[in-house]
Tab-separated table of C-alpha atoms and ligand atoms in Angstrom:
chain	number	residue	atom	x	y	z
N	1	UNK	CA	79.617	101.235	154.901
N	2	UNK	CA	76.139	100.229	154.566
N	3	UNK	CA	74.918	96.882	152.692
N	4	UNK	CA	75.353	96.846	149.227
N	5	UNK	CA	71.809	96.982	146.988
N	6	UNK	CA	71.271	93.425	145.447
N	7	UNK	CA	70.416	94.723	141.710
N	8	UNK	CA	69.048	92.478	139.052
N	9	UNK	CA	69.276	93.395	135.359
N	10	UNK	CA	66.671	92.831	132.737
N	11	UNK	CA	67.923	92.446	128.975
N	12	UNK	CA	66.954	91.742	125.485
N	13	UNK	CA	70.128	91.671	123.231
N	14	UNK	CA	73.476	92.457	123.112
N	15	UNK	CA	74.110	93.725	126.852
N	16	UNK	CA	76.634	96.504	126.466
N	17	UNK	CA	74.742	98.189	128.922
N	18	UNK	CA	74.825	95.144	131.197
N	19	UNK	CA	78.744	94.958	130.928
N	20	UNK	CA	78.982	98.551	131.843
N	21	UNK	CA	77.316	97.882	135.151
N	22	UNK	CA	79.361	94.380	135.727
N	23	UNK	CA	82.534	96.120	135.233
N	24	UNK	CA	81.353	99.530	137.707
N	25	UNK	CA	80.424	97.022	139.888
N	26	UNK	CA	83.945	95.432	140.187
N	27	UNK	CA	84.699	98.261	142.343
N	28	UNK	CA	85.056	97.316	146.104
N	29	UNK	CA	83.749	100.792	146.953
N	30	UNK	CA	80.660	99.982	144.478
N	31	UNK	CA	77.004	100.404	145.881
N	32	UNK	CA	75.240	97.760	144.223
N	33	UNK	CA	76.194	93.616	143.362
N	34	UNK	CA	74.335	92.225	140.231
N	35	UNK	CA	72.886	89.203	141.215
N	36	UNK	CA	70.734	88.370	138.486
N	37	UNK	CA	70.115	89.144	134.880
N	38	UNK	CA	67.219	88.035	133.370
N	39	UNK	CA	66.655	88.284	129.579
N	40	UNK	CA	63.338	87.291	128.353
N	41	UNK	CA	64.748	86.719	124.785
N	42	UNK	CA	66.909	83.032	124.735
N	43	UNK	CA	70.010	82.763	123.753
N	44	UNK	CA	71.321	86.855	124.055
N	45	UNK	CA	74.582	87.846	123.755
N	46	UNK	CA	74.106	89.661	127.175
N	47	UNK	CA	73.327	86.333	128.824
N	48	UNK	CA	76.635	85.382	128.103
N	49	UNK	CA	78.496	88.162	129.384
N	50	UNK	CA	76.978	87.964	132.610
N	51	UNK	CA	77.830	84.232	132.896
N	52	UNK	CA	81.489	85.276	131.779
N	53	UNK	CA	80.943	87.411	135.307
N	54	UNK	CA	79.882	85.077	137.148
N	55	UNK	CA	76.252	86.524	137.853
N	56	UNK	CA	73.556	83.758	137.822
N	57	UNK	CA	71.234	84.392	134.583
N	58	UNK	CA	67.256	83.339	133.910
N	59	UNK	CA	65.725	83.865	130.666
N	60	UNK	CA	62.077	84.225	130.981
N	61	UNK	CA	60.789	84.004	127.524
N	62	UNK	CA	57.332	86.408	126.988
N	63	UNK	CA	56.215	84.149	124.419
N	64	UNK	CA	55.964	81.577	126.592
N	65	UNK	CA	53.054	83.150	128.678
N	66	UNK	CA	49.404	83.823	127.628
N	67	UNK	CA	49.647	87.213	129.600
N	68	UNK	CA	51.826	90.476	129.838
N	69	UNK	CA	50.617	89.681	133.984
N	70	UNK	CA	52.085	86.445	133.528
N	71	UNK	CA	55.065	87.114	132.457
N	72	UNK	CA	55.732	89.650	134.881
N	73	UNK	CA	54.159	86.909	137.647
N	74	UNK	CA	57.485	85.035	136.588
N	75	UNK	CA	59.753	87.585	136.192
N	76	UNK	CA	58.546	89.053	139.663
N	77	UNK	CA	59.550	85.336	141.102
N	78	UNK	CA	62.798	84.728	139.814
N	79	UNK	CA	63.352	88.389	140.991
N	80	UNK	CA	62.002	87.813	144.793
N	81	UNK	CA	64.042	84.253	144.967
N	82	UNK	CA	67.555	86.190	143.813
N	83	UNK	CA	66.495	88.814	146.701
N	84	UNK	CA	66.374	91.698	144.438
N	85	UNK	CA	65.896	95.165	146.471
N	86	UNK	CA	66.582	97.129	142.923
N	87	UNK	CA	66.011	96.442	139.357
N	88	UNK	CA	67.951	97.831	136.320
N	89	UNK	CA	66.331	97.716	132.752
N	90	UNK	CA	69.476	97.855	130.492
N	91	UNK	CA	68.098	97.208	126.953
N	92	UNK	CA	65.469	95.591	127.753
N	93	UNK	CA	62.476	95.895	124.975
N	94	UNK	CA	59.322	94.524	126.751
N	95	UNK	CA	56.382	97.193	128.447
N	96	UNK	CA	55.631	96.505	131.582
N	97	UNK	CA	52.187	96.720	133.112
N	98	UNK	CA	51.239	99.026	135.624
N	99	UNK	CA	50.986	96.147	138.167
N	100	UNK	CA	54.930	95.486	137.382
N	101	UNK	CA	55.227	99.037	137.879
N	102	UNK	CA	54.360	99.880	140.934
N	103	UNK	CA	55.497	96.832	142.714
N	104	UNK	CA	58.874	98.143	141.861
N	105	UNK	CA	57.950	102.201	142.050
N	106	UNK	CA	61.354	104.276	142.446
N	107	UNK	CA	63.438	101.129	142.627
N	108	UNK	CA	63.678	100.829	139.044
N	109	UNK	CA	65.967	102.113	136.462
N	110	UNK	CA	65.927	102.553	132.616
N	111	UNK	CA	68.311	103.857	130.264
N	112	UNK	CA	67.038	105.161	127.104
N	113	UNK	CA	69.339	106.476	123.979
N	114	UNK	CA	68.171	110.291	124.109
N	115	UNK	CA	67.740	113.582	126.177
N	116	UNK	CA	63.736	112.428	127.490
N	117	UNK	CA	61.069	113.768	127.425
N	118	UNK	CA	62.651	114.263	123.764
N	119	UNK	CA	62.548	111.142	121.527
N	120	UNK	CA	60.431	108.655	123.567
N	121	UNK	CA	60.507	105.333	121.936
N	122	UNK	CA	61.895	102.890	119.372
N	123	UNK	CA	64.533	104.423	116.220
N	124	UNK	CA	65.550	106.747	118.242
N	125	UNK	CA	68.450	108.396	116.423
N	126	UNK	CA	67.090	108.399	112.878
N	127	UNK	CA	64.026	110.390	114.151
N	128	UNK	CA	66.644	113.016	115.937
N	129	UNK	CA	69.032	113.192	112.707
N	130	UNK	CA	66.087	113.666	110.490
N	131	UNK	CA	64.478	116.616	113.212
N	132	UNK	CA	67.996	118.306	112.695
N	133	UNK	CA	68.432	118.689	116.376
N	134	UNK	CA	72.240	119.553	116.906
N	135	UNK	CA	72.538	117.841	120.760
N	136	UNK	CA	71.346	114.536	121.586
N	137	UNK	CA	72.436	112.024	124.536
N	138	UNK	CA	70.763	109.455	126.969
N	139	UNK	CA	68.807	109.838	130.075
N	140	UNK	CA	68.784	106.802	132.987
N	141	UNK	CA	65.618	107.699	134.557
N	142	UNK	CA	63.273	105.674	137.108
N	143	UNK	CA	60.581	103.796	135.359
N	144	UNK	CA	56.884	104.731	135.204
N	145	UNK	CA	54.338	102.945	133.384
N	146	UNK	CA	54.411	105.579	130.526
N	147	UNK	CA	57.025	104.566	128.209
N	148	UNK	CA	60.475	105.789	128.561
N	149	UNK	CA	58.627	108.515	131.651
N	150	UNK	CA	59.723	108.802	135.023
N	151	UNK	CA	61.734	110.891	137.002
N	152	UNK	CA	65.428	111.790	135.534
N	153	UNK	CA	68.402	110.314	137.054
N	154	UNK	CA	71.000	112.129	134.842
N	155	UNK	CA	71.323	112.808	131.346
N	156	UNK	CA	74.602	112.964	129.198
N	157	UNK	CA	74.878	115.438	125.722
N	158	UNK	CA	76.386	113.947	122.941
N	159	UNK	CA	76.404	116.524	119.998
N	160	UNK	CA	74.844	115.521	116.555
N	161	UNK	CA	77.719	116.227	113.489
N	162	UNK	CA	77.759	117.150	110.123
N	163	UNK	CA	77.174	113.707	107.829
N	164	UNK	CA	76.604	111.525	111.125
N	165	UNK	CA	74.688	108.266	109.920
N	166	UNK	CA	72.502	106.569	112.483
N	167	UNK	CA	75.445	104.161	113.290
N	168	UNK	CA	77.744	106.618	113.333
N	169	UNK	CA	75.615	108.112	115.892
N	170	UNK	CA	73.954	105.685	117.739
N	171	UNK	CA	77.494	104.520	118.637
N	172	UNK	CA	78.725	108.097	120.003
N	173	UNK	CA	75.638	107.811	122.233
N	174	UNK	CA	76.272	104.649	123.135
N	175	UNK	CA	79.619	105.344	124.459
N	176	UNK	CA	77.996	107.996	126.395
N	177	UNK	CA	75.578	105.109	128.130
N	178	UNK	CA	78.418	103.382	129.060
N	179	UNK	CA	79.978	106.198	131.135
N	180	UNK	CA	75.988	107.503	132.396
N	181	UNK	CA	74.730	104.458	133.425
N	182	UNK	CA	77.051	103.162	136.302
N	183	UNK	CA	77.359	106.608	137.469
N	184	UNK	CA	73.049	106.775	137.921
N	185	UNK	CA	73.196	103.445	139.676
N	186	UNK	CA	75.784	104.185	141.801
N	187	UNK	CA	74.229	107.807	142.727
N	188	UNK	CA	70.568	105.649	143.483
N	189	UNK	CA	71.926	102.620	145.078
N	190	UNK	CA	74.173	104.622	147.838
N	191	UNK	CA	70.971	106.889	148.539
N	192	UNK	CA	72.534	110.147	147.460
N	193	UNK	CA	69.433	110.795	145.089
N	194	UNK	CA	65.943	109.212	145.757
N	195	UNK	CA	62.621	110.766	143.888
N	196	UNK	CA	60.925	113.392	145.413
N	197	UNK	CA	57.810	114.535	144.191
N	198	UNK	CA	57.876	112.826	140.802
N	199	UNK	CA	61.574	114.701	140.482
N	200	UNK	CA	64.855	113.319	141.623
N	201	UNK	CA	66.094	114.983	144.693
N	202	UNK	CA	69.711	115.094	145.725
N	203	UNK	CA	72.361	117.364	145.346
N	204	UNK	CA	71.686	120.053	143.252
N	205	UNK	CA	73.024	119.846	139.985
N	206	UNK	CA	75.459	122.004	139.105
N	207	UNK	CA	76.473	121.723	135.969
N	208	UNK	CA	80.355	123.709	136.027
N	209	UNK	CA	80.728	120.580	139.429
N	210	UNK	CA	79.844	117.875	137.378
N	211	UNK	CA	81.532	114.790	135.915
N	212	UNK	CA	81.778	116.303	132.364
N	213	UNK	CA	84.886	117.804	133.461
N	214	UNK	CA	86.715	114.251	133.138
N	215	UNK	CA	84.959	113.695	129.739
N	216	UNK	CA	87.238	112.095	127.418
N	217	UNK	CA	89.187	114.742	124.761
N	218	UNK	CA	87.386	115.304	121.037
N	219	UNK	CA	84.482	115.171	119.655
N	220	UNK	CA	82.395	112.447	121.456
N	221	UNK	CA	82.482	113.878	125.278
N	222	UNK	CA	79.723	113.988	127.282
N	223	UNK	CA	78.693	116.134	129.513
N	224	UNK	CA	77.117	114.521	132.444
N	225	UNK	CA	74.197	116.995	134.168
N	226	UNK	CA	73.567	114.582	137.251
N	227	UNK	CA	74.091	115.669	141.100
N	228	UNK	CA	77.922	115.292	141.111
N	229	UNK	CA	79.282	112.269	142.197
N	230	UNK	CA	81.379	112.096	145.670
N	231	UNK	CA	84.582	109.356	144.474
N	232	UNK	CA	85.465	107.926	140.755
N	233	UNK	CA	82.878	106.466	138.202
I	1	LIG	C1	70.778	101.030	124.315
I	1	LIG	O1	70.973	102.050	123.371
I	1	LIG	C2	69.715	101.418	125.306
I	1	LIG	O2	69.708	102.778	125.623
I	1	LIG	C3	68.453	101.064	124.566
I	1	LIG	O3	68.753	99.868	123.894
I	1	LIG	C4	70.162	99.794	123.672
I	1	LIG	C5	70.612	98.531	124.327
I	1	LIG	O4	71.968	98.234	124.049
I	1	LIG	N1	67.340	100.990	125.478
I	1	LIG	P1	72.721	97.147	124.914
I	1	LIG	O5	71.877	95.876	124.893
I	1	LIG	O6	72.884	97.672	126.300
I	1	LIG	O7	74.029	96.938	124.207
């Protein structure tokens, strides 16, 4: 089996996300070791999950730097000394420059809380409940320097129902994260999908092959319209 990617993990908060990855990555047969988070707000609940893990942590705090190229010049450092070949955004609430950007073009991940290009940006779920859209989700996609842009690594559906609040429903897509966001990394970081033209290329998606078939039972399963996955997730 080839080497294993050495990911890093940028946060903000609470790190669900983040623990979602540490446990995937438990897995002998997993692509990718985290071997560095870096949250650039002190103190984050994420920060201490990863130290629970056993994965080295760095807070780099923005408002410490008089630049958004500063920042990044630090972030960038602590990244190279870890030996970070691929970088995971996993609630993490800063832009980045273009600079940041492209020194880490299509080895970059986000995961943001609805079916893109749909719903860019922050309050995500009160602007779908209030469209009246009936199917929302999350998207992991590789990061551009357009916000929440880039080419789609999978998406999962998570239907909108009758009387949902945005807790109610913010946590049904969160669940759907959970399951989505190990099974992008580990489709990127063993080289079954790379970007292609501004597109993810792989193999094909077909949607009756995908992972949706082990979705849990009831209301709150996803559907999962990635290149199907060779293994478990
Ligand atoms: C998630 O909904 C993620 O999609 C969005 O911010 C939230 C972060 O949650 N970008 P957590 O920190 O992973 O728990």
């Amino acid at each position: 089996m080839s080497a294993k990617r050495r990911v890093g993990v940028l946060i903000s908060g609470r790190g669900s996300n983040l623990q979602a990855l540490i446990d995937a990555a438990k897995a002998p047969d997993y692509p990718a070791d985290l071997v560095l988070v870096i949250s650039n707000v002190p103190g984050v609940q994420g920060l201490d999950r990863a130290e629970a893990a056993g994965i080295p942590t760095s807070t780099v705090n923005h408002r410490d730097f008089p630049s958004r190229e500063a920042f990044e010049a630090a972030l960038d450092e602590a990244l190279g000394a870890a030996g970070v070949d691929l970088l995971c955004n996993a609630g993490f609430m800063r832009l980045l420059t273009e600079g940041f950007v492209s020194r880490w073009l299509d080895r970059h991940l986000n995961i943001h809380p609805s079916l893109l290009p749909a719903f860019k940006g922050l309050d995500t779920h009160a602007r779908v409940l209030r469209s009246g859209a009936r199917i929302t989700g999350c998207t992991v996609h590789f990061v551009r320097a357009a916000m929440d842009d880039g080419p789609i690594v999978g998406q999962a559906a998570v239907p909108v129902l009758e009387g949902d609040t945005e807790e109610a429903l913010a946590a049904r897509v969160l669940a759907a994260e959970h399951r989505l966001y190990p099974h992008a990394l580990r489709l990127v970081a063993s080289g079954q999908v790379a970007v292609d033209g501004e597109r993810v290329a792989g193999i094909p998606v077909r949607p009756d092959e995908s992972n949706g078939a082990d979705a849990p039972e009831g209301r709150g399963e996803s559907a999962l319209f990635s290149p199907p996955l060779r293994g478990n997730f």
